[in-house]
mmCIF file of C-alpha atoms in Angstrom:
data_model
loop_
_atom_site.group_PDB
_atom_site.id
_atom_site.type_symbol
_atom_site.label_atom_id
_atom_site.label_comp_id
_atom_site.label_asym_id
_atom_site.label_seq_id
_atom_site.Cartn_x
_atom_site.Cartn_y
_atom_site.Cartn_z
ATOM 1 C CA MET A 1 32.672 -242.342 69.391
ATOM 2 C CA VAL A 2 35.776 -241.887 71.554
ATOM 3 C CA ASN A 3 35.081 -241.394 75.239
ATOM 4 C CA THR A 4 37.743 -238.739 75.792
ATOM 5 C CA THR A 5 39.648 -238.055 78.990
ATOM 6 C CA HIS A 6 40.186 -234.423 77.880
ATOM 7 C CA SER A 7 43.905 -235.052 78.354
ATOM 8 C CA THR A 8 46.065 -232.009 77.622
ATOM 9 C CA PHE A 9 49.003 -234.262 76.630
ATOM 10 C CA SER A 10 50.708 -232.365 73.814
ATOM 11 C CA HIS A 11 54.127 -233.877 73.014
ATOM 12 C CA LEU A 12 57.232 -235.661 74.262
ATOM 13 C CA GLU A 13 60.425 -233.831 75.185
ATOM 14 C CA CYS A 14 63.939 -235.062 75.872
ATOM 15 C CA THR A 15 65.005 -234.299 79.432
ATOM 16 C CA SER A 16 68.561 -233.633 78.277
ATOM 17 C CA CYS A 17 68.686 -232.064 74.796
ATOM 18 C CA ASN A 18 65.051 -230.812 74.789
ATOM 19 C CA LYS A 19 64.284 -232.335 71.392
ATOM 20 C CA ILE A 20 60.528 -232.510 70.745
ATOM 21 C CA PHE A 21 58.728 -235.629 69.518
ATOM 22 C CA PRO A 22 55.072 -236.067 68.530
ATOM 23 C CA LYS A 23 52.935 -237.765 71.150
ATOM 24 C CA GLU A 24 51.740 -240.290 68.564
ATOM 25 C CA GLN A 25 55.183 -241.926 68.376
ATOM 26 C CA LEU A 26 55.829 -245.030 70.457
ATOM 27 C CA LEU A 27 59.265 -244.238 71.844
ATOM 28 C CA ASN A 28 61.491 -245.428 74.631
ATOM 29 C CA LEU A 29 64.289 -242.853 74.783
ATOM 30 C CA CYS A 30 65.406 -239.759 72.907
ATOM 31 C CA THR A 31 66.569 -240.843 69.456
ATOM 32 C CA ASP A 32 69.464 -238.363 69.592
ATOM 33 C CA CYS A 33 70.965 -238.727 73.070
ATOM 34 C CA ASN A 34 69.367 -241.962 74.313
ATOM 35 C CA LEU A 35 68.151 -240.360 77.547
ATOM 36 C CA PRO A 36 64.692 -240.207 79.166
ATOM 37 C CA LEU A 37 61.697 -238.479 77.635
ATOM 38 C CA PHE A 38 58.984 -236.578 79.496
ATOM 39 C CA ALA A 39 55.353 -236.254 78.488
ATOM 40 C CA ARG A 40 54.451 -232.579 78.233
ATOM 41 C CA TYR A 41 51.041 -230.931 78.550
ATOM 42 C CA ASP A 42 49.241 -227.796 77.440
ATOM 43 C CA LEU A 43 49.168 -226.392 80.963
ATOM 44 C CA ASP A 44 47.634 -223.084 79.864
ATOM 45 C CA LYS A 45 44.652 -225.086 78.651
ATOM 46 C CA ALA A 46 44.672 -227.350 81.693
ATOM 47 C CA LYS A 47 44.516 -224.512 84.215
ATOM 48 C CA TYR A 48 41.296 -223.259 82.634
ATOM 49 C CA GLU A 49 39.731 -226.691 82.221
ATOM 50 C CA ILE A 50 40.458 -228.027 85.719
ATOM 51 C CA ASP A 51 39.209 -226.408 88.905
ATOM 52 C CA LYS A 52 41.501 -227.789 91.592
ATOM 53 C CA ASN A 53 38.838 -227.160 94.220
ATOM 54 C CA GLN A 54 36.418 -229.447 92.367
ATOM 55 C CA LEU A 55 38.790 -232.408 92.346
ATOM 56 C CA VAL A 56 37.341 -233.513 95.676
ATOM 57 C CA GLN A 57 34.230 -234.644 93.791
ATOM 58 C CA ARG A 58 36.196 -237.018 91.575
ATOM 59 C CA GLU A 59 37.064 -240.703 91.918
ATOM 60 C CA SER A 60 39.537 -241.589 94.655
ATOM 61 C CA THR A 61 42.268 -242.855 92.333
ATOM 62 C CA MET A 62 45.218 -241.254 90.585
ATOM 63 C CA TRP A 63 43.033 -240.892 87.486
ATOM 64 C CA ARG A 64 41.262 -237.963 89.167
ATOM 65 C CA TYR A 65 44.040 -236.016 87.400
ATOM 66 C CA LYS A 66 43.267 -237.562 83.997
ATOM 67 C CA GLU A 67 43.636 -234.276 82.085
ATOM 68 C CA LEU A 68 47.263 -234.284 83.240
ATOM 69 C CA MET A 69 47.871 -237.892 82.266
ATOM 70 C CA PRO A 70 48.947 -239.186 78.832
ATOM 71 C CA VAL A 71 45.878 -241.296 77.952
ATOM 72 C CA GLU A 72 43.277 -239.774 75.633
ATOM 73 C CA ASN A 73 40.630 -242.499 75.354
ATOM 74 C CA GLU A 74 39.026 -243.493 78.660
ATOM 75 C CA GLU A 75 38.564 -247.029 77.357
ATOM 76 C CA ASN A 76 42.351 -247.404 77.338
ATOM 77 C CA ILE A 77 42.790 -246.604 81.029
ATOM 78 C CA VAL A 78 43.992 -249.776 82.749
ATOM 79 C CA THR A 79 43.196 -249.352 86.412
ATOM 80 C CA LEU A 80 42.901 -251.497 89.512
ATOM 81 C CA GLY A 81 42.064 -248.522 91.747
ATOM 82 C CA GLU A 82 45.594 -247.231 92.318
ATOM 83 C CA GLY A 83 46.421 -243.959 94.020
ATOM 84 C CA TRP A 84 44.794 -241.594 96.506
ATOM 85 C CA THR A 85 46.600 -243.347 99.331
ATOM 86 C CA PRO A 86 46.342 -241.867 102.821
ATOM 87 C CA LEU A 87 48.727 -239.574 104.627
ATOM 88 C CA VAL A 88 49.209 -241.140 108.044
ATOM 89 C CA HIS A 89 50.062 -238.795 110.914
ATOM 90 C CA ALA A 90 52.811 -240.793 112.637
ATOM 91 C CA GLN A 91 52.380 -239.229 116.072
ATOM 92 C CA ARG A 92 54.203 -241.809 118.197
ATOM 93 C CA LEU A 93 57.099 -242.186 115.781
ATOM 94 C CA GLY A 94 57.258 -238.433 115.314
ATOM 95 C CA LYS A 95 57.397 -237.815 119.051
ATOM 96 C CA LEU A 96 60.206 -240.338 119.388
ATOM 97 C CA LEU A 97 62.180 -238.671 116.579
ATOM 98 C CA GLY A 98 61.382 -235.094 117.569
ATOM 99 C CA PHE A 99 58.882 -234.193 114.830
ATOM 100 C CA SER A 100 55.446 -232.789 115.626
ATOM 101 C CA ASN A 101 53.974 -233.328 112.167
ATOM 102 C CA LEU A 102 55.560 -236.436 110.666
ATOM 103 C CA LEU A 103 53.422 -237.796 107.824
ATOM 104 C CA LEU A 104 53.744 -241.131 106.036
ATOM 105 C CA LYS A 105 52.319 -241.660 102.550
ATOM 106 C CA ASP A 106 51.092 -245.255 102.829
ATOM 107 C CA GLU A 107 51.668 -246.633 99.339
ATOM 108 C CA SER A 108 51.180 -250.210 100.549
ATOM 109 C CA LEU A 109 47.450 -249.647 100.057
ATOM 110 C CA ASN A 110 47.848 -249.584 96.286
ATOM 111 C CA PRO A 111 46.360 -252.616 94.464
ATOM 112 C CA THR A 112 49.636 -254.525 94.118
ATOM 113 C CA GLY A 113 50.980 -253.413 97.487
ATOM 114 C CA SER A 114 53.357 -250.651 96.426
ATOM 115 C CA PHE A 115 53.692 -247.364 94.569
ATOM 116 C CA LYS A 116 54.776 -249.338 91.495
ATOM 117 C CA ALA A 117 51.078 -249.732 90.706
ATOM 118 C CA ARG A 118 50.888 -246.056 89.762
ATOM 119 C CA GLY A 119 53.629 -246.235 87.175
ATOM 120 C CA MET A 120 52.423 -249.476 85.655
ATOM 121 C CA SER A 121 48.853 -248.255 85.378
ATOM 122 C CA ALA A 122 50.032 -245.239 83.373
ATOM 123 C CA ALA A 123 52.596 -247.091 81.247
ATOM 124 C CA ILE A 124 50.383 -250.034 80.381
ATOM 125 C CA SER A 125 47.451 -247.725 79.656
ATOM 126 C CA GLN A 126 49.634 -245.855 77.160
ATOM 127 C CA ALA A 127 50.873 -249.134 75.712
ATOM 128 C CA LYS A 128 47.259 -250.212 75.227
ATOM 129 C CA GLU A 129 46.453 -246.909 73.540
ATOM 130 C CA LYS A 130 49.361 -247.478 71.155
ATOM 131 C CA GLY A 131 48.300 -251.064 70.391
ATOM 132 C CA VAL A 132 51.171 -252.804 72.197
ATOM 133 C CA GLN A 133 50.613 -256.528 72.782
ATOM 134 C CA LYS A 134 53.844 -257.560 74.552
ATOM 135 C CA ILE A 135 55.768 -255.804 77.305
ATOM 136 C CA ALA A 136 59.030 -256.634 79.055
ATOM 137 C CA ILE A 137 60.757 -255.387 82.172
ATOM 138 C CA PRO A 138 63.718 -256.084 84.472
ATOM 139 C CA THR A 139 62.843 -256.044 88.162
ATOM 140 C CA ALA A 140 64.279 -256.833 91.571
ATOM 141 C CA GLY A 141 61.127 -256.182 93.567
ATOM 142 C CA ASN A 142 57.575 -254.882 93.393
ATOM 143 C CA ALA A 143 57.654 -253.629 89.802
ATOM 144 C CA GLY A 144 57.376 -257.180 88.477
ATOM 145 C CA GLY A 145 54.152 -257.961 90.294
ATOM 146 C CA ALA A 146 52.626 -254.649 89.292
ATOM 147 C CA THR A 147 53.620 -255.197 85.666
ATOM 148 C CA ALA A 148 52.117 -258.670 85.620
ATOM 149 C CA ALA A 149 48.860 -257.540 87.222
ATOM 150 C CA TYR A 150 48.262 -254.561 84.941
ATOM 151 C CA ALA A 151 49.313 -256.498 81.843
ATOM 152 C CA ALA A 152 46.789 -259.179 82.769
ATOM 153 C CA LYS A 153 44.098 -256.529 83.174
ATOM 154 C CA ALA A 154 45.003 -255.100 79.750
ATOM 155 C CA GLY A 155 45.193 -258.485 78.028
ATOM 156 C CA GLN A 156 48.882 -258.038 77.237
ATOM 157 C CA GLU A 157 51.718 -260.555 77.458
ATOM 158 C CA ALA A 158 54.302 -259.759 80.148
ATOM 159 C CA TYR A 159 57.921 -260.944 80.118
ATOM 160 C CA ILE A 160 59.747 -260.328 83.380
ATOM 161 C CA PHE A 161 63.460 -260.741 84.132
ATOM 162 C CA MET A 162 64.757 -260.729 87.703
ATOM 163 C CA PRO A 163 68.040 -261.516 89.476
ATOM 164 C CA SER A 164 68.245 -265.127 90.634
ATOM 165 C CA ASP A 165 68.440 -264.057 94.282
ATOM 166 C CA THR A 166 65.219 -262.024 94.122
ATOM 167 C CA PRO A 167 62.841 -263.152 96.910
ATOM 168 C CA VAL A 168 60.681 -266.010 95.609
ATOM 169 C CA ALA A 169 57.474 -264.212 96.602
ATOM 170 C CA PHE A 170 58.036 -261.699 93.795
ATOM 171 C CA GLN A 171 58.379 -264.501 91.247
ATOM 172 C CA VAL A 172 55.236 -266.256 92.465
ATOM 173 C CA GLU A 173 53.240 -263.027 92.294
ATOM 174 C CA CYS A 174 54.256 -262.479 88.666
ATOM 175 C CA GLU A 175 53.470 -266.038 87.645
ATOM 176 C CA GLN A 176 50.078 -265.943 89.344
ATOM 177 C CA HIS A 177 49.153 -263.125 86.969
ATOM 178 C CA GLY A 178 50.265 -265.136 83.951
ATOM 179 C CA ALA A 179 53.616 -263.464 83.294
ATOM 180 C CA ILE A 180 56.619 -265.315 81.872
ATOM 181 C CA VAL A 181 59.424 -265.013 84.446
ATOM 182 C CA GLU A 182 63.090 -265.656 83.783
ATOM 183 C CA LYS A 183 65.706 -265.495 86.533
ATOM 184 C CA ILE A 184 69.169 -264.214 85.646
ATOM 185 C CA ASP A 185 72.526 -264.632 87.389
ATOM 186 C CA GLY A 186 73.450 -261.009 88.053
ATOM 187 C CA LEU A 187 71.870 -257.702 89.032
ATOM 188 C CA ILE A 188 68.868 -255.804 87.712
ATOM 189 C CA SER A 189 71.211 -254.051 85.286
ATOM 190 C CA ASP A 190 72.058 -257.440 83.755
ATOM 191 C CA CYS A 191 68.354 -258.194 83.421
ATOM 192 C CA GLY A 192 67.908 -254.843 81.702
ATOM 193 C CA LYS A 193 70.589 -255.723 79.158
ATOM 194 C CA ILE A 194 68.704 -258.876 78.200
ATOM 195 C CA VAL A 195 65.484 -256.925 77.672
ATOM 196 C CA ALA A 196 67.358 -254.395 75.525
ATOM 197 C CA GLU A 197 69.035 -257.120 73.462
ATOM 198 C CA ARG A 198 65.871 -259.106 72.755
ATOM 199 C CA LYS A 199 63.093 -256.511 72.606
ATOM 200 C CA VAL A 200 63.235 -255.927 68.845
ATOM 201 C CA SER A 201 63.340 -259.591 67.825
ATOM 202 C CA GLU A 202 60.676 -260.546 70.382
ATOM 203 C CA GLY A 203 58.380 -257.611 69.674
ATOM 204 C CA TRP A 204 58.438 -256.364 73.276
ATOM 205 C CA PHE A 205 57.849 -252.812 74.424
ATOM 206 C CA ASP A 206 60.477 -252.122 77.088
ATOM 207 C CA ILE A 207 58.935 -250.498 80.171
ATOM 208 C CA SER A 208 62.137 -250.400 82.233
ATOM 209 C CA THR A 209 62.499 -247.542 84.710
ATOM 210 C CA LEU A 210 62.662 -244.238 82.788
ATOM 211 C CA LYS A 211 63.321 -246.072 79.516
ATOM 212 C CA GLU A 212 59.831 -245.082 78.423
ATOM 213 C CA PRO A 213 58.045 -241.796 79.209
ATOM 214 C CA TYR A 214 54.934 -242.963 81.030
ATOM 215 C CA ARG A 215 55.731 -244.739 84.301
ATOM 216 C CA VAL A 216 56.939 -241.413 85.676
ATOM 217 C CA GLU A 217 53.516 -239.945 84.827
ATOM 218 C CA GLY A 218 51.883 -242.400 87.194
ATOM 219 C CA LYS A 219 54.470 -241.743 89.880
ATOM 220 C CA LYS A 220 54.040 -237.969 89.602
ATOM 221 C CA THR A 221 50.498 -238.308 90.945
ATOM 222 C CA MET A 222 52.030 -238.774 94.403
ATOM 223 C CA GLY A 223 53.068 -235.132 94.132
ATOM 224 C CA TYR A 224 49.597 -234.011 93.081
ATOM 225 C CA GLU A 225 48.038 -235.991 95.915
ATOM 226 C CA LEU A 226 50.401 -234.576 98.523
ATOM 227 C CA ALA A 227 49.473 -231.046 97.490
ATOM 228 C CA GLU A 228 45.743 -231.751 97.420
ATOM 229 C CA GLN A 229 45.770 -233.654 100.726
ATOM 230 C CA LEU A 230 47.641 -230.766 102.371
ATOM 231 C CA ASN A 231 45.226 -228.127 101.053
ATOM 232 C CA TRP A 232 47.558 -227.126 98.200
ATOM 233 C CA ASN A 233 50.581 -226.708 100.407
ATOM 234 C CA LEU A 234 53.683 -228.850 100.115
ATOM 235 C CA PRO A 235 55.651 -230.501 102.943
ATOM 236 C CA ASP A 236 58.827 -228.894 104.225
ATOM 237 C CA VAL A 237 60.811 -232.054 103.513
ATOM 238 C CA ILE A 238 60.233 -235.262 101.550
ATOM 239 C CA ILE A 239 62.351 -238.276 102.494
ATOM 240 C CA TYR A 240 62.388 -240.795 99.677
ATOM 241 C CA PRO A 241 64.003 -244.259 99.393
ATOM 242 C CA THR A 242 65.737 -244.244 96.023
ATOM 243 C CA GLY A 243 66.501 -247.003 93.555
ATOM 244 C CA GLY A 244 65.754 -245.990 89.980
ATOM 245 C CA GLY A 245 64.347 -242.714 91.275
ATOM 246 C CA THR A 246 61.147 -242.492 89.221
ATOM 247 C CA GLY A 247 59.122 -241.387 92.228
ATOM 248 C CA ILE A 248 61.343 -238.491 93.270
ATOM 249 C CA ILE A 249 61.641 -237.391 89.629
ATOM 250 C CA GLY A 250 57.901 -237.684 89.111
ATOM 251 C CA MET A 251 57.004 -235.629 92.171
ATOM 252 C CA TRP A 252 59.466 -232.914 91.158
ATOM 253 C CA LYS A 253 57.809 -232.829 87.736
ATOM 254 C CA ALA A 254 54.367 -232.580 89.346
ATOM 255 C CA PHE A 255 55.416 -229.630 91.501
ATOM 256 C CA LYS A 256 56.575 -227.724 88.409
ATOM 257 C CA GLU A 257 53.353 -228.501 86.542
ATOM 258 C CA MET A 258 51.234 -227.357 89.468
ATOM 259 C CA GLU A 259 53.170 -224.113 89.788
ATOM 260 C CA ASP A 260 52.799 -223.463 86.052
ATOM 261 C CA MET A 261 49.017 -223.877 86.417
ATOM 262 C CA GLY A 262 48.914 -221.573 89.430
ATOM 263 C CA TRP A 263 47.844 -224.323 91.816
ATOM 264 C CA ILE A 264 50.815 -223.818 94.146
ATOM 265 C CA GLY A 265 53.545 -221.237 94.643
ATOM 266 C CA SER A 266 57.273 -221.559 94.075
ATOM 267 C CA LYS A 267 58.102 -223.053 97.494
ATOM 268 C CA ARG A 268 59.414 -226.602 97.246
ATOM 269 C CA PRO A 269 60.111 -229.336 99.790
ATOM 270 C CA ARG A 270 63.704 -230.276 100.433
ATOM 271 C CA MET A 271 64.116 -233.597 98.640
ATOM 272 C CA ILE A 272 66.097 -236.154 100.643
ATOM 273 C CA SER A 273 67.219 -239.225 98.713
ATOM 274 C CA VAL A 274 67.988 -242.254 100.884
ATOM 275 C CA GLN A 275 69.932 -245.260 99.624
ATOM 276 C CA ALA A 276 71.444 -248.374 101.139
ATOM 277 C CA GLU A 277 75.169 -248.192 101.891
ATOM 278 C CA GLY A 278 75.645 -251.300 99.778
ATOM 279 C CA CYS A 279 74.179 -249.596 96.705
ATOM 280 C CA ALA A 280 74.450 -245.819 96.853
ATOM 281 C CA PRO A 281 75.374 -244.388 93.432
ATOM 282 C CA ILE A 282 73.257 -241.248 93.895
ATOM 283 C CA VAL A 283 74.695 -240.528 97.346
ATOM 284 C CA ARG A 284 78.235 -240.898 96.051
ATOM 285 C CA ALA A 285 77.601 -238.630 93.057
ATOM 286 C CA PHE A 286 75.891 -236.030 95.238
ATOM 287 C CA ASN A 287 78.759 -235.959 97.724
ATOM 288 C CA GLU A 288 81.293 -235.651 94.899
ATOM 289 C CA GLY A 289 79.381 -232.839 93.193
ATOM 290 C CA LEU A 290 78.845 -234.830 90.006
ATOM 291 C CA HIS A 291 76.113 -234.402 87.380
ATOM 292 C CA ASN A 292 75.862 -238.153 86.758
ATOM 293 C CA ALA A 293 76.319 -241.201 88.961
ATOM 294 C CA SER A 294 78.784 -243.899 87.962
ATOM 295 C CA THR A 295 77.826 -247.561 88.313
ATOM 296 C CA PHE A 296 78.008 -248.825 91.891
ATOM 297 C CA GLU A 297 80.089 -251.992 91.680
ATOM 298 C CA ASN A 298 79.294 -255.136 93.698
ATOM 299 C CA ALA A 299 75.958 -253.714 94.834
ATOM 300 C CA GLU A 300 74.442 -255.612 97.751
ATOM 301 C CA THR A 301 71.630 -254.785 100.172
ATOM 302 C CA VAL A 302 68.792 -256.507 101.991
ATOM 303 C CA ALA A 303 66.444 -254.001 100.321
ATOM 304 C CA SER A 304 66.253 -255.639 96.892
ATOM 305 C CA GLY A 305 64.177 -252.804 95.448
ATOM 306 C CA LEU A 306 67.019 -250.368 96.186
ATOM 307 C CA ARG A 307 69.703 -252.499 94.553
ATOM 308 C CA VAL A 308 69.924 -250.399 91.400
ATOM 309 C CA PRO A 309 73.635 -249.885 90.682
ATOM 310 C CA SER A 310 73.053 -247.542 87.743
ATOM 311 C CA ALA A 311 70.022 -245.309 87.122
ATOM 312 C CA ILE A 312 69.428 -243.778 83.698
ATOM 313 C CA GLY A 313 67.649 -240.875 85.391
ATOM 314 C CA ASP A 314 70.552 -240.160 87.747
ATOM 315 C CA PHE A 315 70.969 -236.571 86.537
ATOM 316 C CA LEU A 316 67.266 -235.873 87.112
ATOM 317 C CA ILE A 317 67.410 -237.231 90.667
ATOM 318 C CA LEU A 318 70.491 -235.146 91.443
ATOM 319 C CA GLN A 319 68.888 -232.086 89.867
ATOM 320 C CA SER A 320 65.797 -232.336 92.088
ATOM 321 C CA ILE A 321 67.946 -232.764 95.204
ATOM 322 C CA ARG A 322 70.173 -229.786 94.436
ATOM 323 C CA GLU A 323 67.417 -227.461 93.238
ATOM 324 C CA SER A 324 65.543 -228.093 96.492
ATOM 325 C CA ASN A 325 68.601 -227.653 98.725
ATOM 326 C CA GLY A 326 68.164 -231.281 99.718
ATOM 327 C CA CYS A 327 70.705 -234.027 100.262
ATOM 328 C CA ALA A 328 71.416 -237.709 99.683
ATOM 329 C CA VAL A 329 72.041 -240.111 102.557
ATOM 330 C CA ALA A 330 73.248 -243.724 102.724
ATOM 331 C CA VAL A 331 72.220 -245.996 105.600
ATOM 332 C CA SER A 332 73.295 -249.482 106.613
ATOM 333 C CA ASP A 333 71.128 -252.564 106.187
ATOM 334 C CA GLU A 334 71.056 -252.824 109.970
ATOM 335 C CA ALA A 335 69.602 -249.325 110.201
ATOM 336 C CA LEU A 336 67.013 -250.157 107.538
ATOM 337 C CA LEU A 337 65.823 -253.193 109.467
ATOM 338 C CA GLU A 338 65.803 -251.265 112.739
ATOM 339 C CA GLY A 339 63.683 -248.620 111.026
ATOM 340 C CA VAL A 340 61.198 -251.232 109.842
ATOM 341 C CA GLN A 341 60.904 -252.585 113.380
ATOM 342 C CA LEU A 342 60.504 -249.112 114.860
ATOM 343 C CA LEU A 343 57.776 -248.255 112.359
ATOM 344 C CA GLY A 344 55.927 -251.440 113.229
ATOM 345 C CA LYS A 345 56.215 -250.931 116.994
ATOM 346 C CA THR A 346 55.153 -247.284 116.982
ATOM 347 C CA GLU A 347 52.622 -247.033 114.144
ATOM 348 C CA GLY A 348 51.455 -250.580 113.421
ATOM 349 C CA ILE A 349 52.792 -250.438 109.877
ATOM 350 C CA PHE A 350 54.532 -253.520 108.489
ATOM 351 C CA ALA A 351 56.959 -252.106 105.944
ATOM 352 C CA ALA A 352 59.512 -253.583 103.575
ATOM 353 C CA PRO A 353 63.222 -252.854 104.197
ATOM 354 C CA GLU A 354 63.100 -250.210 101.451
ATOM 355 C CA ALA A 355 60.885 -248.105 103.730
ATOM 356 C CA GLY A 356 63.037 -248.567 106.814
#
């Protein structure tokens, strides 16, 4: 007997051409336009099955929203306790910057030390449900460690490709979880090309950023948590460090789902995308009024997780920024490091450069 999650997952939909695919298919991208797919839900059913005010009684992980996640058999949920991270009221930092209610979502408290745990929990759970045995991913930061950890938990083989100048700690973390790591001369985009070239012959399922539909489902739970933690209100502004952009896209998706279920109104936060000056394709496209972002050549930044010269979900990031009357901002590496130091001195939080 299947121990059901009561998921309302209904189908997959292309984010560009809106083509519909059955949820039973194991897909990476739209077969027509080769762009990202979203998991869609029967939200009319969900709003009657879930009482948002009863969520407080559920487990303190992102799987408290399991009806709005794409896994149907509870036995296929691969979890290390990710999600439900705290909102820290940064009073001293806020006072210094002129904000009375500055909140920080502390994603470092996830099992593998970053928000990447959310996406990998969802993606690898779906892969398990579909019978996948081997997964592969390009990474320049925390995604590799999260992939390796959740693959180990699921009993899957993980193949991880990272630029040769990726900090050695990321490689060690992956190998400690049993992953096969290969370093590549080039950027994360070059690593992605290798995964794409070899995935069919090697039998890998490619879980690159937005090249499968499920990592974004894990990331969207940040949006659900923000609303629930703020008594079903949303912040005025969300400032988000942006590489591949799955988090900002996921939260925007969550806000729409919650509105469709009647959990929140139509008010949205202004979405502020922050990138490093040395790798700012989204900022450049936003400033030029473009729908897509061209590849950022010779990308270089101390924040390795933000060194994503080309994002397949660029149009979705830009859409969320523009629809929210937000903006995109590039900052220097020096400013990033100063921000990290300021955060540590005022709030006792030791952050990576990406959070600076």
